[in-house]
Tab-separated table of C-alpha atoms in Angstrom:
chain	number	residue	atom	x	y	z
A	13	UNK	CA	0.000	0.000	0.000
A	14	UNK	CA	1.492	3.585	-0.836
A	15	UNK	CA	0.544	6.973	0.048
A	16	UNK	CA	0.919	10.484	-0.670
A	17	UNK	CA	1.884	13.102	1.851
A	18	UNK	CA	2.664	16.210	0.921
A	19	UNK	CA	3.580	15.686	-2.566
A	20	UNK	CA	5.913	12.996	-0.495
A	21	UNK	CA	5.276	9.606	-1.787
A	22	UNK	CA	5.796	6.795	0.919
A	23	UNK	CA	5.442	3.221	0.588
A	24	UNK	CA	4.521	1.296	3.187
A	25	UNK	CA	4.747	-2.593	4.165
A	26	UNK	CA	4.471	-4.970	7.810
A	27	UNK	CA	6.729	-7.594	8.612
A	28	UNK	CA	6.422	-10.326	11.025
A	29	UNK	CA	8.782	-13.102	13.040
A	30	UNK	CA	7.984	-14.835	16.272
A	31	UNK	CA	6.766	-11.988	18.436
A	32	UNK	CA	8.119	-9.012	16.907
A	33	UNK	CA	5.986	-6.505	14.475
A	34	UNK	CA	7.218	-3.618	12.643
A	35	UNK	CA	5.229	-1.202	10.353
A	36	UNK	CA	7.914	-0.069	7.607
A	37	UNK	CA	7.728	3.320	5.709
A	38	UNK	CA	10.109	4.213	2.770
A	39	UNK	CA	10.289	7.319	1.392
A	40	UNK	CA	12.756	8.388	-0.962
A	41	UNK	CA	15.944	9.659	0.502
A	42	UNK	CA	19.486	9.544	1.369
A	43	UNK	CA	19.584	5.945	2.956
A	44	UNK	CA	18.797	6.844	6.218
A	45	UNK	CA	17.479	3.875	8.865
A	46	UNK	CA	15.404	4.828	12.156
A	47	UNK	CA	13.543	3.031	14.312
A	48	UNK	CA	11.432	4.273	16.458
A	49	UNK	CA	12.950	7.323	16.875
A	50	UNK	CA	16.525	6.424	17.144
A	51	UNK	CA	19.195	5.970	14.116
A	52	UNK	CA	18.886	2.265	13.010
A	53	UNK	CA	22.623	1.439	14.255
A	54	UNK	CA	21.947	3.071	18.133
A	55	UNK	CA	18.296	0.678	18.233
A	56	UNK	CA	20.363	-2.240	16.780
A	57	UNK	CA	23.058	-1.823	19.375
A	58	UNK	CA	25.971	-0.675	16.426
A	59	UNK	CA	25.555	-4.940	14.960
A	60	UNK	CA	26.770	-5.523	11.924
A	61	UNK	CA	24.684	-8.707	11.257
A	62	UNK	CA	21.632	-7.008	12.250
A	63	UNK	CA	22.268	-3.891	10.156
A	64	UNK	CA	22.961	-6.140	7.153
A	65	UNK	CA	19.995	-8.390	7.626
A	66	UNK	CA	17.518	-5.408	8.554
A	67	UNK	CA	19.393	-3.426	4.566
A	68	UNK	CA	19.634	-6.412	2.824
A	69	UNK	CA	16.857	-6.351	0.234
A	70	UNK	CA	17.805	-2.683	-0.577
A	71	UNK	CA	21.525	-4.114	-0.800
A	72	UNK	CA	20.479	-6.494	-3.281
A	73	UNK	CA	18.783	-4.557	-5.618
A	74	UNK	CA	21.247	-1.745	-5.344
A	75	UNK	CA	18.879	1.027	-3.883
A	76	UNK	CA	20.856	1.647	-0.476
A	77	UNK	CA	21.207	5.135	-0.911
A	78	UNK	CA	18.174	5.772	-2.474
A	79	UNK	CA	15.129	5.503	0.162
A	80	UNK	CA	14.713	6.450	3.913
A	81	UNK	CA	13.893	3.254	5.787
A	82	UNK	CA	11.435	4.400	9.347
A	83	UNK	CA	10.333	1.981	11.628
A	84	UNK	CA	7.782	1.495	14.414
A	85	UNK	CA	9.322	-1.785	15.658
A	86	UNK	CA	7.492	-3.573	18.525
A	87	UNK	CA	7.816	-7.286	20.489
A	88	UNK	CA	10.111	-9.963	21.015
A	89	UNK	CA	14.080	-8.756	20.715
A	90	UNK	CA	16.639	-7.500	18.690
A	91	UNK	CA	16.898	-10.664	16.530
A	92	UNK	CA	13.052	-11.040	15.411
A	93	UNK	CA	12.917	-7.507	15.250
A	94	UNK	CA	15.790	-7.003	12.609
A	95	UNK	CA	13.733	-10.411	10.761
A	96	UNK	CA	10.841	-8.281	10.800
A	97	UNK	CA	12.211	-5.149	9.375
A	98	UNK	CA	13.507	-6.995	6.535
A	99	UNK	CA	10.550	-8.477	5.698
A	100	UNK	CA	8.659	-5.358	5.451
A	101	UNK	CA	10.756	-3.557	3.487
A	102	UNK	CA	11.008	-6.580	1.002
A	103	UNK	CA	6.601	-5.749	0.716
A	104	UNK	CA	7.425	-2.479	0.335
A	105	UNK	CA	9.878	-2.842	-1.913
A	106	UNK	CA	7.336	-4.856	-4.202
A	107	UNK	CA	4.985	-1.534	-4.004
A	108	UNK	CA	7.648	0.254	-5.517
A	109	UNK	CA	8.092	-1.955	-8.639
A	110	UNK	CA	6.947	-5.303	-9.727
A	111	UNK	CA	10.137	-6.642	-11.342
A	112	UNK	CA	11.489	-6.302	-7.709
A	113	UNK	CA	8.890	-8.846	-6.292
A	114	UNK	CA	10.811	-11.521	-9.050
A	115	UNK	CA	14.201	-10.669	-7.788
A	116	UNK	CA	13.286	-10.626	-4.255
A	117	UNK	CA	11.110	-13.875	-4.124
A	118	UNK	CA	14.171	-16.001	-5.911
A	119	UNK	CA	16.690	-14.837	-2.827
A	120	UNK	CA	13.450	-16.081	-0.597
A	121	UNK	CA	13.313	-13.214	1.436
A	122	UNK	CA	9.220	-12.653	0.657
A	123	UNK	CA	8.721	-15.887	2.611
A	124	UNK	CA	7.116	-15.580	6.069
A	125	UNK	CA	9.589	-17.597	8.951
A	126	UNK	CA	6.191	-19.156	10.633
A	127	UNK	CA	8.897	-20.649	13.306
A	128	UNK	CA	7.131	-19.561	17.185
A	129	UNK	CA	7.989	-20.722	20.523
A	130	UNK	CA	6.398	-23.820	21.219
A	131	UNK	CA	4.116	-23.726	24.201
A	132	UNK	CA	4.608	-25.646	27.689
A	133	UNK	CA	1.940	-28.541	27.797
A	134	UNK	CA	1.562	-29.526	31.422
A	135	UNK	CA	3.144	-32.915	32.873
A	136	UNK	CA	6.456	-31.480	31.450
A	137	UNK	CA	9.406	-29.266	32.763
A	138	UNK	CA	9.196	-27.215	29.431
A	139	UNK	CA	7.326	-28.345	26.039
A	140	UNK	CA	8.972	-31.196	25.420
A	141	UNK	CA	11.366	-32.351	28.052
A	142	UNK	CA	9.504	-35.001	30.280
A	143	UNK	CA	10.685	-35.089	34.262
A	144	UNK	CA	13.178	-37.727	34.542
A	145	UNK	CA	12.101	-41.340	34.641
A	146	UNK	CA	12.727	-43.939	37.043
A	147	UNK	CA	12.557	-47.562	36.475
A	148	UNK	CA	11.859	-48.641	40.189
């Protein structure tokens, strides 16, 4: 879904992974990342490998310097967070063109991780570790 604000066009996507949302705008830019308020590499604690995964689809389509990536990141930590951001720039980078969406789905980073914590089932310590057995 895009917008238009003030003769400022923004694109907009939501990505998802275990407990973590975030609600991604780009708007066309200098290559900018913040999330919720703060520059991308303060939120994401200066990481390389979360700055690279939460970039990458702009990376690999060569448009780094091109859009302003802000976030409104929420749930679960740094990890599923950075997961999320990816993922909705990667729908908001289909907005932007179509030919993206071909590119983008053959790296397989428009697929959904559906992996959750399992929950505890009672009887058991956690879900699936049983209290140890004894024979007699």
């Amino acid at each position: 879904m895009s917008s238009i604000t003030n003769n400022n066009i923004q694109y907009l996507g939501t990505g998802r992974r275990k407990t973590s949302i975030a609600r991604v705008r780009l708007i066309p830019g200098s290559g900018k990342l913040i999330i919720n308020g703060l520059p991308g590499e303060l939120y994401l604690q200066f990481s390389p490998n979360y700055l690279r995964i939460s970039c990458a689809p702009l990376a690999l389509l060569g448009l780094e310097k091109e859009y302003d990536i802000h976030v409104k990141a929420e749930g679960g930590g740094l990890t599923g967070q950075a997961d999320a951001i990816r993922l909705g720039v990667v729908r908001a980078l289909c907005l932007i063109n179509a030919e993206n969406r071909k590119t983008l789905k053959s790296e397989g980073l428009l697929t959904r991780n559906s992996k959750i914590k399992e929950r505890k089932k009672y009887g058991l310590r956690k879900a699936r570790k049983a209290p140890q057995y004894s024979k007699r």
